[in-house]
Tab-separated table of C-alpha atoms in Angstrom:
chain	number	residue	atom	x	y	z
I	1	UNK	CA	0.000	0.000	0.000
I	2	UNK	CA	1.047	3.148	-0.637
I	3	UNK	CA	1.378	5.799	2.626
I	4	UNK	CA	-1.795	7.513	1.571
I	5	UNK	CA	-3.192	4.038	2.071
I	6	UNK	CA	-4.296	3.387	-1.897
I	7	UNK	CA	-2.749	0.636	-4.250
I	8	UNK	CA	-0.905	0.911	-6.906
I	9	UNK	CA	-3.295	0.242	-9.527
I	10	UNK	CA	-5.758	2.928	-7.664
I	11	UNK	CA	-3.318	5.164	-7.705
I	12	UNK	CA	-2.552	4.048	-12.081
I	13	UNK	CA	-6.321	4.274	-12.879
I	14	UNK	CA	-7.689	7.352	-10.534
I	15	UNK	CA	-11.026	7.577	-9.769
I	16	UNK	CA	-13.399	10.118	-10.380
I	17	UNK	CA	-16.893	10.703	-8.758
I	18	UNK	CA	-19.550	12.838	-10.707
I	19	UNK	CA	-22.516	12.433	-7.729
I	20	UNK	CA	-23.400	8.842	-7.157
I	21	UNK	CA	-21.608	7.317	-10.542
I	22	UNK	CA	-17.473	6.396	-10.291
I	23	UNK	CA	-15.605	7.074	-13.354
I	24	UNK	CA	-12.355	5.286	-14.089
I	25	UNK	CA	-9.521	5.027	-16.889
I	26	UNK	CA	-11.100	6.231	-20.247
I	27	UNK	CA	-14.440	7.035	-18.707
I	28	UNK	CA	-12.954	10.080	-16.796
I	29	UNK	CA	-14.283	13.338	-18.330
I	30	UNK	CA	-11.690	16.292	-19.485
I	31	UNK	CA	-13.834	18.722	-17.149
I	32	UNK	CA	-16.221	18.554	-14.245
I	33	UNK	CA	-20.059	18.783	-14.754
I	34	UNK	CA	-20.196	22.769	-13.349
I	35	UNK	CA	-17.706	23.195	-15.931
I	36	UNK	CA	-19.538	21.996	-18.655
I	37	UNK	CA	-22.530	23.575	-17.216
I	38	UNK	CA	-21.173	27.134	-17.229
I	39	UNK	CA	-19.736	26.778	-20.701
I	40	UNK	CA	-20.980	29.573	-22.955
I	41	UNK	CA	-21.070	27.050	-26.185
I	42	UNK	CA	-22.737	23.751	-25.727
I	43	UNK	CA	-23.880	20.907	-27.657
I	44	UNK	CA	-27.502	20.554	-26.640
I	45	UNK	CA	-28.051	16.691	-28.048
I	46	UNK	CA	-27.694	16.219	-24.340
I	47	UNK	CA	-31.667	17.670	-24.181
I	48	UNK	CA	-31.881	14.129	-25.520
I	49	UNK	CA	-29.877	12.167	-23.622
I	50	UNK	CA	-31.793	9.451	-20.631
I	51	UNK	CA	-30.455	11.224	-18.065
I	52	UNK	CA	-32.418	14.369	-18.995
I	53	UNK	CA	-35.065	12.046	-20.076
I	54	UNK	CA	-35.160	10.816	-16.188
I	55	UNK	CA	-36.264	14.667	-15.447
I	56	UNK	CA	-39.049	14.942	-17.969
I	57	UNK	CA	-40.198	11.285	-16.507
I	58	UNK	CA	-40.572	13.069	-13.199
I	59	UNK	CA	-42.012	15.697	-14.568
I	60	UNK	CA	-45.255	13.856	-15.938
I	61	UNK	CA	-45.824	12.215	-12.788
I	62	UNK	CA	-45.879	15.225	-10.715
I	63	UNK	CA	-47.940	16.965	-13.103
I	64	UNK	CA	-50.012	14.049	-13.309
I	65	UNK	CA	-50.707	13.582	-9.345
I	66	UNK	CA	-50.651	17.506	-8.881
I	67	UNK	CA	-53.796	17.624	-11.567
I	68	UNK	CA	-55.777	14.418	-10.500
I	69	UNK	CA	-55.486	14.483	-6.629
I	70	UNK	CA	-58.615	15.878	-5.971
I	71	UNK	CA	-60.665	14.299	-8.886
I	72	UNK	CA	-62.273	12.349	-6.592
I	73	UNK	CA	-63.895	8.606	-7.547
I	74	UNK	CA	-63.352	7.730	-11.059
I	75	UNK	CA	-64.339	5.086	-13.530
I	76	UNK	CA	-62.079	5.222	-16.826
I	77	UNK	CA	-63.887	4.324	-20.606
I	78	UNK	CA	-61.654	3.006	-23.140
I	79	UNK	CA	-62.171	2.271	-27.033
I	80	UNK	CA	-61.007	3.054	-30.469
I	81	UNK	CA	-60.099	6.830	-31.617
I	82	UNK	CA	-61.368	5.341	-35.158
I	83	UNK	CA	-65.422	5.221	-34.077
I	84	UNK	CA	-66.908	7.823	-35.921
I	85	UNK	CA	-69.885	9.978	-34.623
I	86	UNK	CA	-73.307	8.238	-35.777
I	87	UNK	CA	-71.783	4.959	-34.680
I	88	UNK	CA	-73.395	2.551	-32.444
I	89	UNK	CA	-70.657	2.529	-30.431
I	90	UNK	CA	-70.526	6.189	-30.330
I	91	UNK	CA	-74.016	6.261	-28.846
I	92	UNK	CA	-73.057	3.848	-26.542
I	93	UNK	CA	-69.894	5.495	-24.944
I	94	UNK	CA	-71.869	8.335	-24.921
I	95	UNK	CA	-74.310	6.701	-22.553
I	96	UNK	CA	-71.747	5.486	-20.915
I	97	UNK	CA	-70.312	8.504	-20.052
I	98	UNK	CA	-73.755	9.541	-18.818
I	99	UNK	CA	-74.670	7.072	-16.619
I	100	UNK	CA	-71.447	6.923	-14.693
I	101	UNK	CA	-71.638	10.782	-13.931
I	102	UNK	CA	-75.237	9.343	-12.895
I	103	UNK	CA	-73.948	7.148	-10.508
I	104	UNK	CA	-71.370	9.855	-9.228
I	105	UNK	CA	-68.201	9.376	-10.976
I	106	UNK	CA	-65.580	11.485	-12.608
I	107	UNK	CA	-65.473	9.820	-16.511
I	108	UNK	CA	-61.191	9.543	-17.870
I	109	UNK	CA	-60.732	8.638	-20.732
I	110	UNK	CA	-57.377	8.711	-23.201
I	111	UNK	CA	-58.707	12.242	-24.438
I	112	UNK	CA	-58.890	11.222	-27.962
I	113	UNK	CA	-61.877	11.018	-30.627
I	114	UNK	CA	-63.950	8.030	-31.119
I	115	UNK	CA	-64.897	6.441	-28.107
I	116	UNK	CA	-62.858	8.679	-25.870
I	117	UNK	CA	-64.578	11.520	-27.432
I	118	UNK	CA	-68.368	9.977	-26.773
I	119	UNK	CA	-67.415	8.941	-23.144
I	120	UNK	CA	-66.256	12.243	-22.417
I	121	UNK	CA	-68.985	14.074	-23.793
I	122	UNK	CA	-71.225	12.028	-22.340
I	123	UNK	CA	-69.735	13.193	-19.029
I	124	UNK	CA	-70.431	16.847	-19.619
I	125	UNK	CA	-73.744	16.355	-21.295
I	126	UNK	CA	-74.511	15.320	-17.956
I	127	UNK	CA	-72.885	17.639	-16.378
I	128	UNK	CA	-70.274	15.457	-14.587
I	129	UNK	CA	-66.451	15.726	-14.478
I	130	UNK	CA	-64.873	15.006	-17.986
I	131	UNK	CA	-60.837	13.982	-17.861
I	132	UNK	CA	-58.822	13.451	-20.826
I	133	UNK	CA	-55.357	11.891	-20.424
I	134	UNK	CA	-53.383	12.233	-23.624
I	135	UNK	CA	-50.803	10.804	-25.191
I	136	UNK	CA	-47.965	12.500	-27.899
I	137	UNK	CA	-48.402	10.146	-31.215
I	138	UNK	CA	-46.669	10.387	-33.804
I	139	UNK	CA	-49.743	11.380	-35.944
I	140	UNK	CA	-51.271	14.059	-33.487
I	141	UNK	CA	-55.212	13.626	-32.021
I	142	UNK	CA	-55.279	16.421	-29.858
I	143	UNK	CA	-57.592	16.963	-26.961
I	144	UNK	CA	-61.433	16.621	-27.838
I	145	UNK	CA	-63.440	19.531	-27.063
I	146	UNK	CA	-65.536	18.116	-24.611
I	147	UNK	CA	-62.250	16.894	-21.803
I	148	UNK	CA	-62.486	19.552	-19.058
I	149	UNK	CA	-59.583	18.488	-17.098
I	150	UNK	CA	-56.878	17.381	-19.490
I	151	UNK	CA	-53.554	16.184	-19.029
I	152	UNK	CA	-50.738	15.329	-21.984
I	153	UNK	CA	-48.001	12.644	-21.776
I	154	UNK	CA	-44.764	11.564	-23.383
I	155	UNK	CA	-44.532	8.506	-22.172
I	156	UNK	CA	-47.372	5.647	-22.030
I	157	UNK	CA	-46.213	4.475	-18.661
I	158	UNK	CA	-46.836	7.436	-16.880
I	159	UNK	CA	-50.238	7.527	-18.396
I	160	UNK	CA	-50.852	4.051	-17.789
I	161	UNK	CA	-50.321	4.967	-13.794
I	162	UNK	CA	-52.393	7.506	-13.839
I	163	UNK	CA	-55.523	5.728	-15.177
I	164	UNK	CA	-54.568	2.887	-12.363
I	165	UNK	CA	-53.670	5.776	-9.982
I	166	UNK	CA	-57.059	7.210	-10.270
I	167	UNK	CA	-59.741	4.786	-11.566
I	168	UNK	CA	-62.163	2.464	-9.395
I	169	UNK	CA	-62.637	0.932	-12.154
I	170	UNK	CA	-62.358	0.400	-16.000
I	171	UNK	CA	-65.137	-0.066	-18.838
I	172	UNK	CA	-64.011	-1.206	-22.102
I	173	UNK	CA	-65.241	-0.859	-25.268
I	174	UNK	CA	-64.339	-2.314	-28.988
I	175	UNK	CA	-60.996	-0.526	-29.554
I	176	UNK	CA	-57.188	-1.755	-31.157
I	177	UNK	CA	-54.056	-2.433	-30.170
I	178	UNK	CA	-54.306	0.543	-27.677
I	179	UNK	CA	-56.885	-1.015	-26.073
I	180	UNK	CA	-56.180	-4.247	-25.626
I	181	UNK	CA	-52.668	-2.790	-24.258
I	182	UNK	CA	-54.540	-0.738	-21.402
I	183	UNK	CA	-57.287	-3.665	-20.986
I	184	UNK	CA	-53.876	-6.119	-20.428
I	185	UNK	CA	-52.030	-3.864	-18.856
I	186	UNK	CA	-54.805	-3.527	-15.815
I	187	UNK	CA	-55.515	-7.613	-16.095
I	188	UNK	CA	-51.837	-8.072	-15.131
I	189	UNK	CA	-51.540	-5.774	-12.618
I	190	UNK	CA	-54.736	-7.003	-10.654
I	191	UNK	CA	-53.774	-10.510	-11.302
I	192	UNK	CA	-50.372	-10.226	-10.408
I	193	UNK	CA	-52.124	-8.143	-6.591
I	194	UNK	CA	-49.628	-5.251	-8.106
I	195	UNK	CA	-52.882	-3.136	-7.642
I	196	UNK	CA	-55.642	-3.354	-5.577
I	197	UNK	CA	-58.238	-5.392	-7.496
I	198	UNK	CA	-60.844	-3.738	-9.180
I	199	UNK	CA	-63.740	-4.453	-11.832
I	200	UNK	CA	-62.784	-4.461	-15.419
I	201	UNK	CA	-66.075	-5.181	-17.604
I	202	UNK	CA	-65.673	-5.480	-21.452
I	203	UNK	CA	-68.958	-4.311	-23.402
I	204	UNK	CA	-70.080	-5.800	-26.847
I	205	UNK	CA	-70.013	-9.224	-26.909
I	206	UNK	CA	-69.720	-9.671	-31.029
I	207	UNK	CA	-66.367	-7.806	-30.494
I	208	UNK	CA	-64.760	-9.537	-27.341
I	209	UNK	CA	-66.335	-12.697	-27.130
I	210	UNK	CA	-63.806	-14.240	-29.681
I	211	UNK	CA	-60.820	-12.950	-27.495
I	212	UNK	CA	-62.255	-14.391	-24.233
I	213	UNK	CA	-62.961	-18.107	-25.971
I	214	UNK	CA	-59.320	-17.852	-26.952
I	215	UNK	CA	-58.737	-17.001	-23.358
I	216	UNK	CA	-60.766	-20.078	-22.120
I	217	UNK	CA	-60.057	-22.378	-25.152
I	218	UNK	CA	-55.916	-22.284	-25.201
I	219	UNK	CA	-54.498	-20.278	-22.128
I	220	UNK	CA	-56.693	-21.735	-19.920
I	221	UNK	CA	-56.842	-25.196	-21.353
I	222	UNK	CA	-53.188	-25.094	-21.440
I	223	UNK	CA	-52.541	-23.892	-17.709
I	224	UNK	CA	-51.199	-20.333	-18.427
I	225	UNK	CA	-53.952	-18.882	-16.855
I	226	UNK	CA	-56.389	-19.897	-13.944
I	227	UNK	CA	-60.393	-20.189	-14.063
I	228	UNK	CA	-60.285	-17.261	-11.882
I	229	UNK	CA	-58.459	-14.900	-14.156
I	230	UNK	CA	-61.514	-15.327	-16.514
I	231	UNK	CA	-63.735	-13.928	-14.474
I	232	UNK	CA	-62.389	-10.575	-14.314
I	233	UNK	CA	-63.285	-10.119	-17.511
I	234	UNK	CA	-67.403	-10.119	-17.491
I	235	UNK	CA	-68.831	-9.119	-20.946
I	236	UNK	CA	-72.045	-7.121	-21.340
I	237	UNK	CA	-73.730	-5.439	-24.276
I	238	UNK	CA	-75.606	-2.131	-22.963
I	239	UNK	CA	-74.266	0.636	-21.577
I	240	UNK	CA	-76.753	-0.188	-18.234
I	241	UNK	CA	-75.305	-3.327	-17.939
I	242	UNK	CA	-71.011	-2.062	-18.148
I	243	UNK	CA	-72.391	0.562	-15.236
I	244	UNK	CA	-74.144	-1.874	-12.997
I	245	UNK	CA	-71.230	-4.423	-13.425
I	246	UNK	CA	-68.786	-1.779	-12.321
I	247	UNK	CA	-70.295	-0.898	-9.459
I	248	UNK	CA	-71.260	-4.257	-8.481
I	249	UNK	CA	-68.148	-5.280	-8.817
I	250	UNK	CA	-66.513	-2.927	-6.681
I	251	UNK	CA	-69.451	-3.387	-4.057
I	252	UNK	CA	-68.330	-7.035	-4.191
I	253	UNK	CA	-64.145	-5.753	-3.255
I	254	UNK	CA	-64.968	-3.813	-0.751
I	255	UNK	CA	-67.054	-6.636	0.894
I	256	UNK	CA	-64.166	-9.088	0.637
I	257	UNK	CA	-61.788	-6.659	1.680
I	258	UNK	CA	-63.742	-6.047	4.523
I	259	UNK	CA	-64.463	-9.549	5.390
I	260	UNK	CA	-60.529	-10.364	5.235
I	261	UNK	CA	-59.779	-7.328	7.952
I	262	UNK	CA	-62.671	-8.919	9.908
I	263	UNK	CA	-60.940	-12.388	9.815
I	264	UNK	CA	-57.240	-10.310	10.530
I	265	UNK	CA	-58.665	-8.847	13.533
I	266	UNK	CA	-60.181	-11.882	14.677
I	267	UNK	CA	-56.429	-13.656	14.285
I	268	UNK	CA	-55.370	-11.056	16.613
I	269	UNK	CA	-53.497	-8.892	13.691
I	270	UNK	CA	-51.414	-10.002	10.529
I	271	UNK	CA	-49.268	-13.236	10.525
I	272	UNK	CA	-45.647	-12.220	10.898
């Protein structure tokens, strides 16, 4: 050891520290991070580097929670930006979005057209909360006019938290590939007890019941998923129906969550 108690080969490579990262041999910079801060001519592809990337991740969810804290209970409507007005499906996101303001919840949706765009006027038509969470595409939507609360994202996963953040609950009708990402998305999380269960109905049976025999049919037959995980995903076909199962369904959670802290306290408190 040397007397200022380093090796050799310490002393040969140096270290550098720039915050929590060490830097050695090649990867030690020619000037420290103030210096390149206060540098009066900068390259500024570092805007897109994932460190700065990190920031605007933050960002989004502290927008996110600042904007949606107080929304209050919320049930979140999903479907296809490609329904067009005059569609039955239109009509029935539309009612819907009525009903659930009805029943005393906030309506979220992805803030698109089509479906979103029904749901969400449906909301306002009945003069209930309207939230819009967007999404940057590469071929831009925009906000529809009837979102009163609306937020915009970068990134889908901080989108996706915020519809789990902030839903009791999510109806789902006939959409694509966005869909069925936010519909699996939530069926992982609750089966996986990453989330606190909650109801998931789909609505339109002539669209999803081909998906859930292929759910029953191979997965299940095969042992990849459980007889249980099918029944989080009732089907309905009327816009009645998607409310009532929504709100029976979380009726029937709080019950069972009840009844477990019933059995807990009879235990005498939580198994160590």
């Amino acid at each position: 050891m040397t007397p200022q108690g380093r090796s050799t080969r310490d002393n040969d490579s140096r270290s550098y520290r720039r915050g929590p990262v060490l830097l050695r041999r090649g990867k030690i910079p020619r000037e420290t991070t103030d210096a390149r801060l206060l540098a009066p001519e900068q390259d500024f592809e570092w805007l897109h580097q994932d460190p700065w990337r990190v920031l605007r991740i933050q960002a989004e969810f502290v927008e996110g929670f600042g904007a949606l804290a107080d929304l209050g209970p919320a049930i979140s409507v999903f479907g296809s930006a490609r329904v067009r007005a005059g569609e039955p499906e239109y009509a029935l996101a539309e009612e819907v979005g009525r009903r659930l303001v009805a029943a005393g919840y906030a309506v979220v949706t992805g803030g698109g057209p089509g479906i979103m765009e029904a749901a969400n006027k449906g909301a306002v038509e009945a003069d209930g909360v309207s939230v819009g969470l967007g999404i940057e595409l590469p071929f831009e939507q925009g906000m529809n006019e009837w979102v009163d609360l609306g937020v915009n994202f970068r990134y889908f996963f901080a989108r996706k938290t915020m519809f789990l953040k902030y839903s009791q609950g999510f109806v789902v009708l006939p959409g694509g590939f966005g869909t069925m990402d936010e519909l699996f998305e939530a069926l992982t999380l609750v089966q996986t007890q990453k989330v606190s269960s909650f109801p998931i109905v789909l609505v339109g049976s002539d669209y999803w019941g081909g998906l859930v025999e292929w759910l029953r049919g191979t997965m299940l037959s095969r042992g990849t998923i459980a007889e249980a995980d099918l029944d989080l995903l009732p089907v309905v076909d009327t816009a009645e129906a998607a409310v009532d199962a929504v709100l029976s369904g979380m009726a029937r959670l709080r019950e069972e969550a009840e009844a477990q802290a019933a059995a807990v306290d009879e235990a005498g408190g939580a198994p160590e």
